[in-house]
Tab-separated table of C-alpha atoms and ligand atoms in Angstrom:
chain	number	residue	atom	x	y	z
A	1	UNK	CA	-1.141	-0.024	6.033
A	2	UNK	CA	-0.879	3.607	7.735
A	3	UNK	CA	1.239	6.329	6.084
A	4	UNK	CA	2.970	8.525	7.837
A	5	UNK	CA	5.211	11.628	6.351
A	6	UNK	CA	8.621	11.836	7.450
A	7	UNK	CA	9.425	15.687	7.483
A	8	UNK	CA	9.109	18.515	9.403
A	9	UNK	CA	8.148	21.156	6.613
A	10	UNK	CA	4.379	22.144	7.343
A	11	UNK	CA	3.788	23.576	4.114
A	12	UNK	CA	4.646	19.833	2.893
A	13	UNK	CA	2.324	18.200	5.158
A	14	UNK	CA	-0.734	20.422	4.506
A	15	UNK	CA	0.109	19.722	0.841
A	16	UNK	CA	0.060	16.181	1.342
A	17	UNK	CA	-2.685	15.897	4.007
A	18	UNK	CA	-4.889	17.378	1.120
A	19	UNK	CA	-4.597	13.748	-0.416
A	20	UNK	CA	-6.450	12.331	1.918
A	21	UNK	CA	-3.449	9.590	2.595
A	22	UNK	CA	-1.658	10.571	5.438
A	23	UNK	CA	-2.400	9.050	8.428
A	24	UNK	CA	-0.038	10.515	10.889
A	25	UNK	CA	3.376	12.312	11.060
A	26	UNK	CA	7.119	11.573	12.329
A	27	UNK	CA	9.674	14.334	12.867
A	28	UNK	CA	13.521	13.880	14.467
A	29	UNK	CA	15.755	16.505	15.646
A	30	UNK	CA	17.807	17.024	11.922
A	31	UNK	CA	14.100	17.690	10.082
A	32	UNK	CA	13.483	20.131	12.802
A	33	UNK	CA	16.406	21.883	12.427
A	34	UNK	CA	16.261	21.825	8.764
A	35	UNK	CA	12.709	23.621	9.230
A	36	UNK	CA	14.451	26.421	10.567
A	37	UNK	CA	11.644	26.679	13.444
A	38	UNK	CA	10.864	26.153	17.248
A	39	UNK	CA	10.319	23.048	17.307
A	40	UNK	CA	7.011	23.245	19.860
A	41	UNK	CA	5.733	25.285	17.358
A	42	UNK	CA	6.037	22.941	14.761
A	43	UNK	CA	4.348	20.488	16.227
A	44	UNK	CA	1.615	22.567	17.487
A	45	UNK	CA	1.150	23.335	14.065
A	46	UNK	CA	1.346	19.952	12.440
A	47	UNK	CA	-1.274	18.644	14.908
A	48	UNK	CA	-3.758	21.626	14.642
A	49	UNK	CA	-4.455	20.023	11.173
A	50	UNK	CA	-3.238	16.605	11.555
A	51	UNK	CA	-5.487	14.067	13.753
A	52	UNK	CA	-2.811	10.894	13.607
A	53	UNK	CA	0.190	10.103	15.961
A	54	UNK	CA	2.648	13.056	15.320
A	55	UNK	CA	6.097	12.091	16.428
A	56	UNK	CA	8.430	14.550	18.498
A	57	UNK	CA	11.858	13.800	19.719
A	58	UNK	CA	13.241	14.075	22.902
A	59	UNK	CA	16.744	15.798	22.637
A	60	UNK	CA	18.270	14.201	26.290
A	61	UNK	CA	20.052	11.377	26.818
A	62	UNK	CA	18.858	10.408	30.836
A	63	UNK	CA	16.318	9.238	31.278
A	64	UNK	CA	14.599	11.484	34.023
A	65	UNK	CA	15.487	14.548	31.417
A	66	UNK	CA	13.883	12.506	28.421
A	67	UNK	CA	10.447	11.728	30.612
A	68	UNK	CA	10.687	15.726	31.525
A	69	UNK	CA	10.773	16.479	28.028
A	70	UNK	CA	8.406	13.862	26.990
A	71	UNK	CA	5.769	15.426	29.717
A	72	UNK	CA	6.495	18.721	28.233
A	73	UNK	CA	5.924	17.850	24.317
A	74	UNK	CA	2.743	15.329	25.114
A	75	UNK	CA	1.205	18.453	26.478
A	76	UNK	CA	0.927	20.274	23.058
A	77	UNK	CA	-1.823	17.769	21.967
A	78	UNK	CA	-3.253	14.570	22.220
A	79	UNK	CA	-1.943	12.861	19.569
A	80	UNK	CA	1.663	14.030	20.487
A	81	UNK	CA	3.550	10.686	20.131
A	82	UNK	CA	7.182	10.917	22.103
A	83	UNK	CA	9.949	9.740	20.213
A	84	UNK	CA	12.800	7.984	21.805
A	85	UNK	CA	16.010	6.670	21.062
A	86	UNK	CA	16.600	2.920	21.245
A	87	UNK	CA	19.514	3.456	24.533
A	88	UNK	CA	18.746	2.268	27.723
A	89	UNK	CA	17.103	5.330	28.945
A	90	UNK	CA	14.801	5.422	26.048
A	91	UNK	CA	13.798	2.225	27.112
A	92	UNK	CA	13.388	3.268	30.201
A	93	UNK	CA	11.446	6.662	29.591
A	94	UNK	CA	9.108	4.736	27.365
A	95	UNK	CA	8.245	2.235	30.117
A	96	UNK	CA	7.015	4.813	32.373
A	97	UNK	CA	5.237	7.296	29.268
A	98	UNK	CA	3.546	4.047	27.689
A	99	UNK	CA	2.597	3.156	31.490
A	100	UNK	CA	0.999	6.562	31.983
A	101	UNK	CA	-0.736	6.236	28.455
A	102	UNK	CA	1.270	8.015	26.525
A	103	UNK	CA	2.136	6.973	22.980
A	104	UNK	CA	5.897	6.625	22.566
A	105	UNK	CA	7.863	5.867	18.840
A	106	UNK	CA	11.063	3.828	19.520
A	107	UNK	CA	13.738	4.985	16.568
A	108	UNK	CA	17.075	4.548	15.756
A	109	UNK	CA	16.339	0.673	15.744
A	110	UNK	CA	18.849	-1.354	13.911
A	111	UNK	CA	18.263	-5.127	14.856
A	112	UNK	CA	15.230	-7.690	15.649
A	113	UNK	CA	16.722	-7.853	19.448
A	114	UNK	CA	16.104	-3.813	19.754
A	115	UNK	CA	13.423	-4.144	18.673
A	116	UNK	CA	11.791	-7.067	21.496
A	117	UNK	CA	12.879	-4.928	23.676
A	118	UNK	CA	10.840	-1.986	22.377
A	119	UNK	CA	7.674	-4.128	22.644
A	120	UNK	CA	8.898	-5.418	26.078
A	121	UNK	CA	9.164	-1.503	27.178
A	122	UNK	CA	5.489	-1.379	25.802
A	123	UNK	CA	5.908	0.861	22.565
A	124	UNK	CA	3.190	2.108	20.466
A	125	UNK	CA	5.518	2.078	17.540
A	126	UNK	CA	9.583	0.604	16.757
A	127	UNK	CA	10.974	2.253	13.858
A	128	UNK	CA	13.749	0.177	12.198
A	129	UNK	CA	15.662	2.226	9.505
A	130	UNK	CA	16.321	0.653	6.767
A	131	UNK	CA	17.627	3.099	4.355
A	132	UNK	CA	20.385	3.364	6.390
A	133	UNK	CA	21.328	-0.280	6.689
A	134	UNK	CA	20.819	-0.593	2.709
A	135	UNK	CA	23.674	2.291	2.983
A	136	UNK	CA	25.565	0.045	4.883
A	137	UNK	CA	25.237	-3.079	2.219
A	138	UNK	CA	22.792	-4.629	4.533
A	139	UNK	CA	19.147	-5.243	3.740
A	140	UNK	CA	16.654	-3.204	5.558
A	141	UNK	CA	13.451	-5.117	4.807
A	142	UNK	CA	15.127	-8.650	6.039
A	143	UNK	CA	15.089	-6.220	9.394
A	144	UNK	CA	11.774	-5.843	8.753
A	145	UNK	CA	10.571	-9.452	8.205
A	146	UNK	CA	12.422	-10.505	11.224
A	147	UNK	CA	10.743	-8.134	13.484
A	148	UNK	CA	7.339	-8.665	12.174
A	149	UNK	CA	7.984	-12.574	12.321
A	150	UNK	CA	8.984	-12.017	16.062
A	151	UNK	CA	5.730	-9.833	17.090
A	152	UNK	CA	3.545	-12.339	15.200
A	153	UNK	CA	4.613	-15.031	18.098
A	154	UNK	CA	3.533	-13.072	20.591
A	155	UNK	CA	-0.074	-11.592	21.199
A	156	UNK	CA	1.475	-9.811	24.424
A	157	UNK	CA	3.161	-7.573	21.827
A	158	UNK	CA	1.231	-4.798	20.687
A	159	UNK	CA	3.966	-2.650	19.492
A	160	UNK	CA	3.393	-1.628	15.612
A	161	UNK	CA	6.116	-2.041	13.136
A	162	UNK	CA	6.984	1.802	11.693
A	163	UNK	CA	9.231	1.307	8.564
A	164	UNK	CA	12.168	4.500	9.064
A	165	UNK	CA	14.640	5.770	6.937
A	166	UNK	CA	12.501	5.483	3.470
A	167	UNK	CA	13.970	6.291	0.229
A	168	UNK	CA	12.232	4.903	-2.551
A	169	UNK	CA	8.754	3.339	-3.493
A	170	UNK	CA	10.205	-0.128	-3.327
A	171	UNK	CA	10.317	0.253	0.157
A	172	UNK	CA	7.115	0.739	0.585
A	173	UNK	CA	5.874	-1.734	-1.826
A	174	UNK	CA	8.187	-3.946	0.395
A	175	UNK	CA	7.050	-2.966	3.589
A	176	UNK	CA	3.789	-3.577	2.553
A	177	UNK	CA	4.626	-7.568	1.056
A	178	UNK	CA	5.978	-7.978	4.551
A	179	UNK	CA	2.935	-6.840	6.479
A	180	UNK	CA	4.114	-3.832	8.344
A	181	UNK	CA	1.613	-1.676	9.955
A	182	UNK	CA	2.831	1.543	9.123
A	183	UNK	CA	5.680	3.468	6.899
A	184	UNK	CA	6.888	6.993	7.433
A	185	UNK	CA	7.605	8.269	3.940
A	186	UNK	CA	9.502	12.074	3.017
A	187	UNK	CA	7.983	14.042	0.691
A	188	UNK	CA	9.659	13.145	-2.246
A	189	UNK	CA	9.797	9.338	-1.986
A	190	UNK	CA	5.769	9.629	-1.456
A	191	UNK	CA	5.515	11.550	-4.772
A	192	UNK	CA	7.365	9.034	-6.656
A	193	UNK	CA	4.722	6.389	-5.728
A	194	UNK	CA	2.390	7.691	-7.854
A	195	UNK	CA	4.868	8.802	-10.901
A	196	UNK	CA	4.965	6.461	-13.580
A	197	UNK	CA	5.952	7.471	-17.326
A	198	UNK	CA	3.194	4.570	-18.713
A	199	UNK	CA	0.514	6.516	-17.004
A	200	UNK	CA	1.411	9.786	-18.521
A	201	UNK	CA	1.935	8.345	-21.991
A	202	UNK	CA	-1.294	6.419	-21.985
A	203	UNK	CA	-3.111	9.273	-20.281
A	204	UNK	CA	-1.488	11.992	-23.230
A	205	UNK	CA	-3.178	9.487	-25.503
A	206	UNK	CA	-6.315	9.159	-23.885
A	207	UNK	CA	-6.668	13.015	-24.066
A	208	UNK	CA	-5.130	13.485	-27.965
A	209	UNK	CA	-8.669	11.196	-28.939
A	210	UNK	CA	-11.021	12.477	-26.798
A	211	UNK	CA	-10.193	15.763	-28.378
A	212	UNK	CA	-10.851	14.452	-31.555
A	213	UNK	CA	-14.199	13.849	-30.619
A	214	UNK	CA	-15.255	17.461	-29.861
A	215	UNK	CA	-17.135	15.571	-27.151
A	216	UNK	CA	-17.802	17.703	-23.296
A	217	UNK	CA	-18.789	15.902	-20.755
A	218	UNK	CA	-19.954	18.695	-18.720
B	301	E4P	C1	12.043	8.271	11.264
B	301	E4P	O1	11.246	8.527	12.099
B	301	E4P	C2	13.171	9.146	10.876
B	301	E4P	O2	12.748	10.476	11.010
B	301	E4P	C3	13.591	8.994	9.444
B	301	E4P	O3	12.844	8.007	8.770
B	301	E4P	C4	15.058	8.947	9.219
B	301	E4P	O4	15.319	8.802	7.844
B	301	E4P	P1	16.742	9.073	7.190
B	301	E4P	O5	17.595	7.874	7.404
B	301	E4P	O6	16.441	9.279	5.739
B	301	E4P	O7	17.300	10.302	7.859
């Protein structure tokens, strides 16, 4: 399973990247403007140090003005991956990028029918939120076992499942039961994969006896 981080805060990422667990990057148009910064130079940052897909999001709604922008932001670097909306016209701009070899991240996808039609359009990635349909009082992940059930039928589909709109480690640990190929993860929710008050306690312990020992190892 591939991790991606789900922010737009390059400090974060280098931070993160030093783990030697992130395998790529997704940005949308609110973590840009959160950043406070141009968003071309953002990404030209992020991929200067990061080698795996790096998502930027068109901001038009036509299509010809989305595969204009889409030119634009795969020219910053190779692993650019353009991020469109799941409308018609993102449909439509990510038949003709994926045609000419660009990668292209469908978001904003909200049901297993969107989704077919992502991997019909010839997507590299579909991101289904499902944080936001658990804010809803829907489940997210039985979005997610649909959609991988679906793709699973068909070989033709080489579209990879990206699991959006993650707030906590259960939806990774979920994501990962169900077989998705990838999960973008903020900052904070990645953090709290690791956390766990048994490890501290047993590691405070471990550390209390050794220094009874007067033992170095070095
Ligand atoms: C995915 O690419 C989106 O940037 C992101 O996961 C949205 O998450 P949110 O619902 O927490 O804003």
């Amino acid at each position: 399973m591939k991790f991606f981080i789900d922010t737009a805060d390059v400090g974060e990422i280098r931070d993160l990247a030093e783990t030697g667990m992130i395998d790529g990057v997704t940005t949308n148009p609110s973590l840009i403007a959160q950043s406070g910064r141009e968003f071309t130079d953002v990404i030209e940052e992020i991929c200067s140090f990061i080698d795996g897909p790096v998502s930027a999001e068109v901001a038009a709604t036509d299509a010809p003005t989305m595969i204009k922008e889409g030119h634009k932001l795969a020219k910053i670097a190779k692993n650019v991956v353009i991020k469109v909306p799941l409308t018609i016209d993102g449909l439509k701009t990510c038949k003709i990028l994926s045609d000419e070899g660009t990668m292209v991240n469908v978001t904003l996808c909200f049901s297993a029918a969107q989704a077919i039609l992502a991997a019909k359009v010839g997507a590299t990635f579909i991101s289904p939120f499902v944080g936001r349909l658990d804010d809803i009082a829907l489940d997210g992940m039985d979005l997610i076992s649909d959609i991988c059930d679906i793709y699973a039928n068909y070989q033709e589909f080489t579209t990879q499942v990206l699991v959006a709109s993650v707030r906590s480690p259960k939806h990774v640990v979920d994501a990962a039961s169900l077989g998705a190929d990838v999960v973008t993860i903020p900052p904070s929710a990645l953090r709290q994969l690791y956390n766990h008050p048994l490890t501290d306690k047993g590691l405070e312990s471990f550390l209390n006896d050794w220094a009874g020992t007067g033992q170095s190892i070095l």
